[in-house]
């Protein structure tokens, strides 16, 4: 058994320094061309720092999805007073936001997989910017409710797009080291959002929140428009395929124009030199040289015209059912389901903290916002530790199986225990989150020092984000070619279950008490944790079964296509025979 490297989808490969494979060449008794052909192509043409820039840029863009939900919270009372509506009515804007946050990525994720990442980003940010302008100037509750849904539709897909871009350019062997960037939006938004929203609404009014989002998202939109390259492997392969101009950045278009201008000037100079070489003294000798130079110039011009021909624009429209159907696959369903349960606990704590901290400790909104910092600190610490841990565990399993590891080339994971490599790191952190959530409600029930729940929040952030990192990376590993749709399925389950628990946690606390309410959540964590061990044990078998099912489906489609072609040929032959008669 060995790790086979999947082709990059292009004949060209990068020449960067990382992940070189040493070959024996003639010393191994093989012809040099045979050795070279056995070396798999690189997964991506981008260098290490180019990958880091791309991942950092899309992570910054993904920040707008969670922060838009959190920055709005401190202004709820002001909005209710301004529009003269009840707390229930203003809370409805949060519920509808979360529903759209779960549903929209099913459409945009499919669009990104078929039509490209850049078009999806452009559509999302244009909708988001216009929605923020509408919210900043809205005059009544009805318009607030409707435009808030549009705002959610624009921002909610940025996290799914971020994960899809990472899958495009980063191999499974090095994917862990980039996870620290991709989870920063989820880590920082619960802390930064409420504090920023509180300051803006208190000193500039609640409408200033949306003007701030307009300005910041417009800046991000310009950065993506100018510099973020298209990474969808269905369009650009490993990044070396020249895409349609619609997919190129403004910087790439400027480079293309500059290159064409330089080529034109060079060919113009060659023609002038050709005309100047005709002299009467060596006319006969120069005829052959002139002909050769003219021929080479003609070939150069032909090559320039060929390179300037626009590749065809092929746009595949999204299939929103793909993300929904993924929830019913064994592997995706188990991963997404348990990850949604973990996040339901996170939403429950986040929703319960304001009312419970105000009731028990008498804190105001600003201090309550600061109470989210320990959770964010634990999350941030784990986010940057998890990457090296997952990469180490991946290499450990590869060494155990005697398999080579090359970070620059995507390995074929068909027979590699990738579920075990990821979940061996993630499951202990899920256990940590379970223990913390069992204790969290009781320390508030007993009204202990605030330092105790702060410490528990720190460790809960470690467990929750750490497990989420492992499952997010594994989700991309087992969904090659459909990363956008897979992350959208994860987002759908997480948002819908989070919305449900956010709505019921306060009634649960009022009915059972905060201690028993969170004990039930902890028991829910523990009850479904064995599913992760089941996935770790049977992951390879699940993937083989899915591949066999997909192969049968493709074979059936091919047979139907061939039968249709034969029927068309038969009908055409009959028609041709009748015409001949």
Coordinates of C-alpha atoms in Angstrom, one line a residue:
X1 CA 0.0 0.0 0.0
X2 CA 1.3 3.5 -0.9
X3 CA 0.3 7.0 -1.1
X4 CA -0.3 7.9 -4.8
X5 CA -0.2 11.5 -5.7
X6 CA -3.1 12.9 -7.6
X7 CA -2.3 14.9 -10.8
X8 CA -2.5 18.6 -10.4
X9 CA -4.6 19.0 -13.5
X10 CA -1.9 20.9 -15.5
X11 CA 1.3 20.1 -17.3
X12 CA 3.2 22.8 -15.5
X13 CA 4.4 22.8 -12.0
X14 CA 5.9 25.2 -9.5
X15 CA 9.6 25.5 -9.0
X16 CA 9.4 26.6 -5.3
X17 CA 11.7 25.0 -2.8
X18 CA 9.4 23.2 -0.5
X19 CA 8.7 19.5 -0.6
X20 CA 11.2 18.4 -3.2
X21 CA 11.3 14.7 -4.0
X22 CA 14.6 13.0 -4.4
X23 CA 14.9 10.5 -7.2
X24 CA 17.6 8.0 -7.9
X25 CA 17.6 8.5 -11.7
X26 CA 20.0 6.3 -13.6
X27 CA 21.6 5.1 -10.4
X28 CA 18.4 3.1 -9.7
X29 CA 18.7 1.4 -13.1
X30 CA 15.8 3.3 -14.6
X31 CA 15.9 5.6 -17.6
X32 CA 15.9 9.3 -16.7
X33 CA 12.6 10.0 -18.5
X34 CA 11.0 7.1 -16.7
X35 CA 12.1 8.5 -13.3
X36 CA 10.9 11.9 -14.2
X37 CA 7.5 10.6 -15.4
X38 CA 7.1 8.7 -12.1
X39 CA 7.4 11.9 -10.1
X40 CA 3.9 13.3 -9.5
X41 CA 3.1 16.8 -10.4
X42 CA 2.8 19.6 -7.8
X43 CA -0.5 20.2 -6.3
X44 CA -0.2 24.0 -6.5
X45 CA 2.0 26.5 -8.3
X46 CA 1.9 29.0 -5.5
X47 CA 4.9 29.5 -3.2
X48 CA 4.7 29.2 0.6
X49 CA 4.2 32.9 1.1
X50 CA 1.7 33.2 -1.7
X51 CA -0.4 30.5 -0.1
X52 CA -0.1 32.3 3.2
X53 CA -1.3 35.5 1.7
X54 CA -4.2 33.9 -0.1
X55 CA -5.3 32.1 3.1
X56 CA -5.0 35.2 5.2
X57 CA -7.0 37.2 2.7
X58 CA -9.9 34.8 2.5
X59 CA -9.8 34.4 6.3
X60 CA -10.2 38.2 6.7
X61 CA -13.1 38.1 4.3
X62 CA -14.7 35.2 6.3
X63 CA -14.6 37.5 9.4
X64 CA -17.6 39.4 8.1
X65 CA -20.0 36.4 8.5
X66 CA -19.7 35.8 12.3
X67 CA -18.9 39.4 13.2
X68 CA -22.1 40.7 11.5
X69 CA -24.2 38.6 13.8
X70 CA -22.3 39.6 17.0
X71 CA -21.8 43.3 16.3
X72 CA -25.5 43.7 16.1
X73 CA -26.3 42.4 19.6
X74 CA -25.5 45.6 21.7
X75 CA -27.9 47.7 19.5
X76 CA -31.0 45.5 20.0
X77 CA -32.4 47.6 22.8
X78 CA -31.7 50.9 20.9
X79 CA -33.3 49.5 17.7
X80 CA -36.4 48.3 19.6
X81 CA -36.8 51.8 21.2
X82 CA -36.2 53.6 17.8
X83 CA -38.8 51.6 15.9
X84 CA -41.1 51.1 18.9
X85 CA -41.2 47.4 18.7
X86 CA -41.0 44.6 21.3
X87 CA -38.0 42.6 22.3
X88 CA -39.5 39.5 20.7
X89 CA -39.8 41.4 17.4
X90 CA -36.3 42.7 17.4
X91 CA -35.0 39.2 18.3
X92 CA -36.8 37.9 15.2
X93 CA -34.2 39.7 13.1
X94 CA -31.5 37.5 14.8
X95 CA -33.5 34.3 14.1
X96 CA -34.1 35.1 10.4
X97 CA -30.4 36.0 10.1
X98 CA -29.2 32.6 11.4
X99 CA -31.7 30.7 9.2
X100 CA -30.4 32.5 6.1
X101 CA -26.8 32.0 7.4
X102 CA -27.4 28.3 7.2
X103 CA -29.3 28.1 3.9
X104 CA -27.5 30.5 1.6
X105 CA -24.1 28.7 1.5
X106 CA -25.9 25.7 -0.1
X107 CA -26.4 27.8 -3.2
X108 CA -23.1 29.8 -3.0
X109 CA -21.0 26.8 -2.2
X110 CA -22.3 25.0 -5.4
X111 CA -21.7 28.2 -7.4
X112 CA -18.1 28.4 -6.1
X113 CA -17.4 24.8 -7.0
X114 CA -18.9 25.2 -10.6
X115 CA -18.4 28.8 -11.6
X116 CA -15.3 29.7 -9.5
X117 CA -14.3 31.3 -6.2
X118 CA -13.9 34.9 -7.5
X119 CA -17.4 35.2 -9.0
X120 CA -18.9 33.8 -5.7
X121 CA -16.9 36.3 -3.7
X122 CA -17.9 39.2 -5.9
X123 CA -21.6 38.4 -5.7
X124 CA -21.4 37.9 -1.9
X125 CA -19.7 41.2 -1.2
X126 CA -21.8 43.3 -3.6
X127 CA -25.0 42.0 -2.0
X128 CA -23.5 42.5 1.5
X129 CA -22.4 46.1 0.9
X130 CA -25.7 47.1 -0.6
X131 CA -27.6 45.4 2.3
X132 CA -25.6 47.3 4.9
X133 CA -26.4 50.6 3.1
X134 CA -30.0 49.6 3.2
X135 CA -29.9 48.8 6.9
X136 CA -28.1 52.1 7.7
X137 CA -30.9 54.1 6.1
X138 CA -34.0 51.9 6.8
X139 CA -37.0 53.7 8.2
X140 CA -39.2 50.9 9.6
X141 CA -39.2 47.5 11.2
X142 CA -40.4 45.7 8.0
X143 CA -37.5 47.0 6.0
X144 CA -35.1 46.1 8.8
X145 CA -36.3 42.5 8.9
X146 CA -36.1 42.0 5.1
X147 CA -32.8 43.7 4.5
X148 CA -31.3 41.9 7.5
X149 CA -32.1 38.7 5.7
X150 CA -30.3 40.0 2.5
X151 CA -27.3 41.0 4.6
X152 CA -27.1 37.4 6.0
X153 CA -27.3 36.1 2.4
X154 CA -24.3 38.2 1.4
X155 CA -22.1 37.5 4.4
X156 CA -22.9 33.9 5.4
X157 CA -21.0 32.1 2.6
X158 CA -17.6 33.7 3.2
X159 CA -16.6 30.9 5.7
X160 CA -17.5 28.2 3.2
X161 CA -15.6 30.0 0.5
X162 CA -12.6 30.3 2.8
X163 CA -12.5 26.6 3.4
X164 CA -12.9 25.9 -0.3
X165 CA -9.9 28.1 -1.2
X166 CA -7.8 26.3 1.3
X167 CA -8.7 23.0 -0.2
X168 CA -7.8 24.3 -3.7
X169 CA -4.2 25.3 -2.8
X170 CA -3.1 23.3 0.2
X171 CA -2.5 19.5 0.4
X172 CA -3.7 17.3 3.2
X173 CA -0.1 16.9 4.5
X174 CA 0.2 20.7 5.2
X175 CA -3.4 21.7 5.7
X176 CA -3.1 21.7 9.5
X177 CA -0.7 24.6 9.6
X178 CA -3.2 26.9 7.8
X179 CA -6.1 26.2 10.1
X180 CA -5.0 28.8 12.6
X181 CA -5.8 31.5 10.0
X182 CA -9.2 30.0 8.9
X183 CA -10.6 29.7 12.4
X184 CA -9.7 33.3 13.5
X185 CA -13.1 34.7 12.3
X186 CA -15.0 32.2 14.5
X187 CA -12.6 32.8 17.4
X188 CA -12.5 36.6 17.4
X189 CA -16.0 37.5 16.3
X190 CA -17.7 36.7 19.7
X191 CA -15.3 39.0 21.5
X192 CA -14.6 41.8 19.0
X193 CA -18.2 42.0 17.7
X194 CA -20.1 42.9 20.9
X195 CA -17.4 45.3 22.1
X196 CA -17.2 47.1 18.8
X197 CA -20.9 47.2 18.4
X198 CA -21.4 48.6 21.9
X199 CA -18.9 51.4 21.4
X200 CA -20.3 52.4 18.0
X201 CA -23.9 52.3 19.1
X202 CA -23.3 54.1 22.4
X203 CA -21.3 57.0 20.9
X204 CA -22.5 57.3 17.2
X205 CA -25.9 55.6 17.2
X206 CA -26.9 52.1 16.0
X207 CA -26.9 53.1 12.3
X208 CA -23.1 53.7 12.6
X209 CA -22.6 49.9 13.0
X210 CA -23.8 49.4 9.4
X211 CA -21.9 52.3 8.0
X212 CA -18.8 50.8 9.6
X213 CA -19.6 47.4 7.9
X214 CA -20.1 49.2 4.6
X215 CA -16.7 50.9 4.7
X216 CA -14.7 47.8 6.0
X217 CA -16.4 45.4 3.6
X218 CA -15.8 47.8 0.6
X219 CA -12.1 47.9 1.5
X220 CA -12.0 44.1 1.6
X221 CA -13.9 43.9 -1.7
X222 CA -11.4 46.1 -3.4
X223 CA -8.5 43.9 -2.0
X224 CA -10.1 40.7 -3.3
X225 CA -10.9 42.3 -6.7
X226 CA -7.3 43.5 -7.2
X227 CA -5.3 40.7 -5.8
X228 CA -7.1 37.4 -5.0
X229 CA -6.5 34.9 -7.8
X230 CA -9.0 32.3 -9.0
X231 CA -8.1 29.0 -7.2
X232 CA -11.0 26.7 -8.2
X233 CA -9.3 23.5 -9.5
X234 CA -12.1 22.9 -12.0
X235 CA -11.1 26.2 -13.7
X236 CA -7.4 26.7 -13.2
X237 CA -6.1 23.3 -12.1
X238 CA -3.0 23.7 -10.0
X239 CA -3.1 27.5 -10.7
X240 CA -1.0 27.3 -14.0
X241 CA -4.0 27.2 -16.4
X242 CA -4.7 30.6 -17.9
X243 CA -8.4 31.3 -17.2
X244 CA -10.9 33.5 -18.9
X245 CA -10.3 37.3 -18.2
X246 CA -13.4 37.3 -15.9
X247 CA -11.5 35.2 -13.5
X248 CA -8.3 37.2 -13.5
X249 CA -7.4 39.9 -10.9
X250 CA -6.9 43.5 -12.0
X251 CA -3.2 42.9 -11.2
X252 CA -3.1 39.9 -13.6
X253 CA -4.9 41.9 -16.3
X254 CA -2.4 44.7 -16.0
X255 CA 0.5 42.2 -16.3
X256 CA -1.2 40.7 -19.4
X257 CA -1.5 44.1 -21.0
X258 CA 2.1 45.0 -20.1
X259 CA 3.3 41.7 -21.6
X260 CA 1.4 42.2 -24.8
X261 CA 2.7 45.7 -25.2
X262 CA 6.3 44.5 -24.7
X263 CA 5.8 41.8 -27.3
X264 CA 4.3 44.2 -29.7
X265 CA 7.3 46.6 -29.3
X266 CA 9.8 43.7 -29.7
X267 CA 8.1 42.5 -32.9
X268 CA 8.0 46.0 -34.3
X269 CA 11.8 46.3 -33.6
X270 CA 12.4 43.0 -35.3
X271 CA 10.6 44.1 -38.4
X272 CA 12.6 47.3 -38.6
X273 CA 15.8 45.3 -38.3
X274 CA 14.6 43.0 -41.0
X275 CA 14.0 46.0 -43.4
X276 CA 17.4 47.4 -42.6
X277 CA 19.3 44.3 -43.5
X278 CA 18.5 44.5 -47.3
X279 CA 21.6 45.9 -49.0
X280 CA 22.6 45.6 -52.7
X281 CA 26.1 44.2 -51.9
X282 CA 24.9 41.0 -50.2
X283 CA 21.4 40.8 -51.6
X284 CA 21.6 37.1 -52.6
X285 CA 23.2 36.0 -49.3
X286 CA 20.7 37.9 -47.3
X287 CA 17.6 36.5 -49.0
X288 CA 18.0 33.3 -47.1
X289 CA 18.6 35.1 -43.8
X290 CA 15.7 37.5 -44.4
X291 CA 13.4 34.7 -45.1
X292 CA 14.4 32.9 -41.9
X293 CA 14.1 36.1 -39.8
X294 CA 10.7 36.8 -41.4
X295 CA 9.6 33.3 -40.7
X296 CA 10.6 33.5 -37.1
X297 CA 8.9 36.8 -36.6
X298 CA 5.8 35.4 -38.2
X299 CA 5.8 32.5 -35.9
X300 CA 6.3 34.8 -32.9
X301 CA 3.3 37.0 -34.0
X302 CA 1.2 33.8 -34.5
X303 CA 2.1 32.6 -31.0
X304 CA 1.3 36.0 -29.5
X305 CA -2.1 35.9 -31.2
X306 CA -2.7 32.4 -30.0
X307 CA -1.9 33.3 -26.5
X308 CA -4.2 36.3 -26.6
X309 CA -7.2 34.2 -27.6
X310 CA -9.6 34.2 -24.7
X311 CA -10.3 30.8 -23.3
X312 CA -14.0 29.9 -23.3
X313 CA -16.1 30.9 -20.4
X314 CA -17.9 27.9 -18.9
X315 CA -20.2 28.6 -16.0
X316 CA -21.9 25.7 -14.2
X317 CA -24.9 26.8 -12.2
X318 CA -25.1 25.7 -8.6
X319 CA -27.0 22.6 -7.4
X320 CA -28.2 23.5 -3.8
X321 CA -29.3 19.9 -3.3
X322 CA -25.7 18.7 -3.3
X323 CA -25.0 20.1 0.1
X324 CA -28.3 18.8 1.4
X325 CA -27.7 15.3 0.1
X326 CA -24.2 15.3 1.6
X327 CA -25.9 15.3 5.0
X328 CA -27.2 11.8 4.3
X329 CA -23.8 10.3 3.5
X330 CA -22.4 8.2 6.3
X331 CA -19.1 10.1 6.7
X332 CA -20.3 13.6 6.1
X333 CA -23.4 13.1 8.2
X334 CA -21.5 11.8 11.2
X335 CA -18.9 14.6 11.1
X336 CA -21.4 17.4 10.4
X337 CA -23.9 16.1 13.0
X338 CA -21.6 15.9 15.9
X339 CA -19.8 19.2 15.0
X340 CA -23.3 20.9 15.0
X341 CA -24.0 19.5 18.5
X342 CA -20.7 20.9 19.8
X343 CA -21.5 24.3 18.3
X344 CA -25.0 24.2 19.8
X345 CA -23.3 24.2 23.2
X346 CA -21.2 27.1 22.2
X347 CA -24.3 29.1 21.1
X348 CA -26.0 28.2 24.3
X349 CA -23.2 29.5 26.5
X350 CA -22.9 32.7 24.4
X351 CA -26.7 33.4 24.7
X352 CA -26.9 32.5 28.4
X353 CA -23.9 34.6 29.5
X354 CA -25.4 38.1 29.2
X355 CA -28.5 37.4 31.3
X356 CA -26.8 35.1 33.8
X357 CA -23.8 37.4 34.4
X358 CA -26.1 40.4 34.8
X359 CA -28.3 38.5 37.2
X360 CA -25.6 36.8 39.3
X361 CA -22.8 39.3 39.2
X362 CA -24.6 42.5 38.4
X363 CA -22.4 43.3 35.4
X364 CA -23.3 45.9 32.7
X365 CA -23.1 45.2 29.0
X366 CA -19.5 46.4 28.6
X367 CA -18.2 44.1 31.3
X368 CA -20.3 41.2 30.0
X369 CA -18.7 41.7 26.6
X370 CA -15.2 41.5 28.2
X371 CA -16.2 38.2 29.8
X372 CA -16.0 36.6 26.3
X373 CA -12.3 37.3 26.2
X374 CA -11.2 34.1 28.1
X375 CA -13.1 31.9 25.6
X376 CA -11.5 33.7 22.7
X377 CA -8.1 33.4 24.3
X378 CA -8.4 29.6 24.7
X379 CA -9.8 29.3 21.2
X380 CA -6.9 31.4 19.7
X381 CA -4.3 29.3 21.6
X382 CA -5.7 26.0 20.4
X383 CA -6.2 27.3 16.8
X384 CA -2.4 27.8 16.4
X385 CA -1.4 24.7 18.3
X386 CA -3.8 22.4 16.4
X387 CA -2.1 22.9 13.0
X388 CA 1.3 21.5 14.0
X389 CA -0.4 18.7 16.0
X390 CA -2.5 17.6 13.0
X391 CA 0.5 17.8 10.6
X392 CA 2.6 15.8 13.1
X393 CA -0.1 13.1 13.5
X394 CA -0.5 12.9 9.7
X395 CA 3.3 12.3 9.3
X396 CA 3.3 9.8 12.2
X397 CA 0.7 7.6 10.5
X398 CA 2.6 8.0 7.2
X399 CA 5.8 6.8 8.7
X400 CA 4.1 4.0 10.5
X401 CA 2.8 2.7 7.1
X402 CA 6.1 3.4 5.4
X403 CA 4.7 6.0 3.1
X404 CA 6.4 9.2 1.8
X405 CA 5.2 12.6 2.8
X406 CA 5.5 15.5 0.3
X407 CA 3.7 18.7 1.3
X408 CA 3.7 20.1 -2.2
X409 CA 1.8 17.2 -3.7
X410 CA -1.7 16.0 -2.8
X411 CA -1.7 12.4 -1.7
X412 CA -4.3 9.9 -2.8
X413 CA -6.0 9.2 0.6
X414 CA -8.0 6.1 -0.7
X415 CA -6.1 3.7 1.6
X416 CA -4.7 6.2 4.2
X417 CA -6.4 6.4 7.6
X418 CA -7.0 10.1 7.4
X419 CA -10.0 9.9 9.9
X420 CA -7.7 8.4 12.5
X421 CA -5.0 11.0 11.8
X422 CA -7.4 13.9 12.4
X423 CA -9.7 12.5 15.1
X424 CA -7.0 11.2 17.3
X425 CA -6.2 14.9 17.9
X426 CA -9.8 16.1 17.9
X427 CA -11.5 13.6 20.2
X428 CA -9.6 14.5 23.4
X429 CA -10.6 18.1 22.9
X430 CA -14.2 17.1 22.5
X431 CA -13.9 15.3 25.8
X432 CA -12.5 18.5 27.4
X433 CA -15.5 20.5 26.1
X434 CA -17.8 17.9 27.5
X435 CA -16.3 18.0 31.0
X436 CA -16.3 21.8 31.0
X437 CA -20.0 22.2 29.9
X438 CA -21.0 19.7 32.6
X439 CA -19.4 22.0 35.2
X440 CA -20.2 25.4 33.7
X441 CA -23.8 25.6 34.7
X442 CA -23.2 24.4 38.2
X443 CA -20.5 27.0 39.0
X444 CA -23.0 29.7 38.0
X445 CA -25.8 27.9 40.0
X446 CA -23.6 28.0 43.1
X447 CA -22.7 31.7 42.4
X448 CA -18.9 31.1 42.9
X449 CA -16.2 33.7 42.1
X450 CA -16.4 34.9 38.5
X451 CA -12.8 33.7 38.1
X452 CA -14.0 30.1 38.0
X453 CA -16.4 30.5 35.0
X454 CA -13.7 32.6 33.2
X455 CA -11.3 29.7 33.6
X456 CA -13.9 27.2 32.4
X457 CA -14.6 29.5 29.4
X458 CA -10.9 29.4 28.5
X459 CA -10.8 25.6 28.5
X460 CA -14.2 25.4 26.7
X461 CA -12.8 27.6 23.9
X462 CA -9.8 25.2 23.7
X463 CA -12.0 22.1 23.4
X464 CA -14.7 23.5 21.1
X465 CA -12.4 25.2 18.6
X466 CA -9.9 22.4 18.7
X467 CA -12.4 19.8 17.8
X468 CA -14.0 22.1 15.2
X469 CA -10.5 22.5 13.6
X470 CA -10.0 18.8 13.3
X471 CA -13.4 18.1 11.9
X472 CA -13.2 21.0 9.4
X473 CA -9.9 19.8 8.0
X474 CA -11.2 16.2 7.8
X475 CA -14.4 17.4 6.1
X476 CA -12.2 18.9 3.3
X477 CA -10.0 15.8 3.2
X478 CA -12.9 13.5 2.5
X479 CA -14.7 15.9 0.0
X480 CA -12.2 16.3 -2.9
X481 CA -13.7 18.5 -5.6
X482 CA -16.7 19.5 -3.5
X483 CA -15.2 21.4 -0.6
X484 CA -17.5 24.3 -1.0
X485 CA -20.6 22.2 -0.9
X486 CA -19.3 20.1 2.1
X487 CA -18.5 23.2 4.2
X488 CA -22.0 24.6 3.2
X489 CA -23.6 21.4 4.6
X490 CA -21.6 21.8 7.8
X491 CA -22.7 25.4 8.0
X492 CA -26.3 24.5 7.5
X493 CA -26.4 22.0 10.2
X494 CA -24.4 24.2 12.6
X495 CA -26.6 27.3 12.1
X496 CA -29.9 25.5 12.2
X497 CA -29.1 23.6 15.4
X498 CA -27.5 26.7 16.9
X499 CA -30.6 28.7 16.2
X500 CA -32.7 26.0 17.9
X501 CA -30.6 25.8 21.0
X502 CA -30.3 29.6 21.2
X503 CA -34.0 29.8 21.3
X504 CA -34.6 27.1 23.9
X505 CA -31.7 27.5 26.3
X506 CA -33.2 30.4 28.3
X507 CA -36.6 28.6 28.8
X508 CA -34.6 25.5 29.8
X509 CA -32.7 27.5 32.4
X510 CA -35.9 29.0 33.7
X511 CA -37.5 25.6 33.9
X512 CA -34.6 23.4 35.2
X513 CA -32.1 25.8 36.5
X514 CA -28.8 26.6 34.8
X515 CA -27.0 23.7 36.4
X516 CA -29.3 21.0 35.1
X517 CA -29.8 22.7 31.7
X518 CA -26.1 22.5 30.9
X519 CA -25.9 19.0 32.3
X520 CA -28.3 18.0 29.6
X521 CA -26.1 19.6 27.0
X522 CA -23.0 17.8 28.4
X523 CA -24.9 14.4 28.3
X524 CA -25.8 15.2 24.7
X525 CA -22.1 15.7 24.0
X526 CA -21.2 12.4 25.7
X527 CA -24.0 10.4 24.1
X528 CA -23.0 11.1 20.5
X529 CA -19.2 11.1 21.1
X530 CA -18.9 7.3 20.3
X531 CA -20.0 8.1 16.7
X532 CA -16.5 9.7 16.2
X533 CA -14.8 6.4 17.3
X534 CA -17.1 4.6 14.8
X535 CA -16.0 7.0 12.1
X536 CA -12.4 6.6 13.0
X537 CA -12.6 2.9 12.8
X538 CA -14.7 2.6 9.6
X539 CA -13.7 5.7 7.7
X540 CA -11.7 4.0 4.9
X541 CA -14.6 1.5 4.4
X542 CA -17.1 4.4 4.1
X543 CA -15.0 6.1 1.5
X544 CA -14.6 3.0 -0.5
X545 CA -18.3 2.4 -0.5
X546 CA -19.0 5.9 -1.6
X547 CA -16.4 5.7 -4.4
X548 CA -17.9 2.4 -5.6
X549 CA -21.4 4.0 -5.6
X550 CA -20.1 7.1 -7.5
X551 CA -18.3 4.8 -10.0
X552 CA -21.5 2.9 -10.6
X553 CA -23.5 6.1 -11.1
X554 CA -20.9 7.4 -13.6
X555 CA -20.9 4.1 -15.4
X556 CA -24.7 4.2 -15.7
X557 CA -24.6 7.7 -17.0
X558 CA -21.9 6.7 -19.6
X559 CA -24.0 3.7 -20.7
X560 CA -27.1 5.9 -21.1
X561 CA -25.1 8.5 -23.1
X562 CA -23.7 5.8 -25.4
X563 CA -27.1 4.3 -25.9
X564 CA -28.5 7.7 -26.8
X565 CA -25.7 8.3 -29.3
X566 CA -26.3 4.9 -30.9
X567 CA -30.0 5.6 -31.2
X568 CA -29.2 9.0 -32.8
X569 CA -26.9 7.4 -35.3
X570 CA -29.5 4.7 -36.1
X571 CA -32.2 7.4 -36.7
X572 CA -29.8 9.4 -38.8
X573 CA -28.9 6.3 -40.9
X574 CA -32.6 5.6 -41.5
X575 CA -33.3 9.2 -42.5
X576 CA -30.3 9.2 -44.8
X577 CA -31.5 5.9 -46.4
X578 CA -35.0 7.3 -47.0
X579 CA -33.6 10.5 -48.6
X580 CA -31.4 8.4 -50.9
X581 CA -34.5 6.4 -52.0

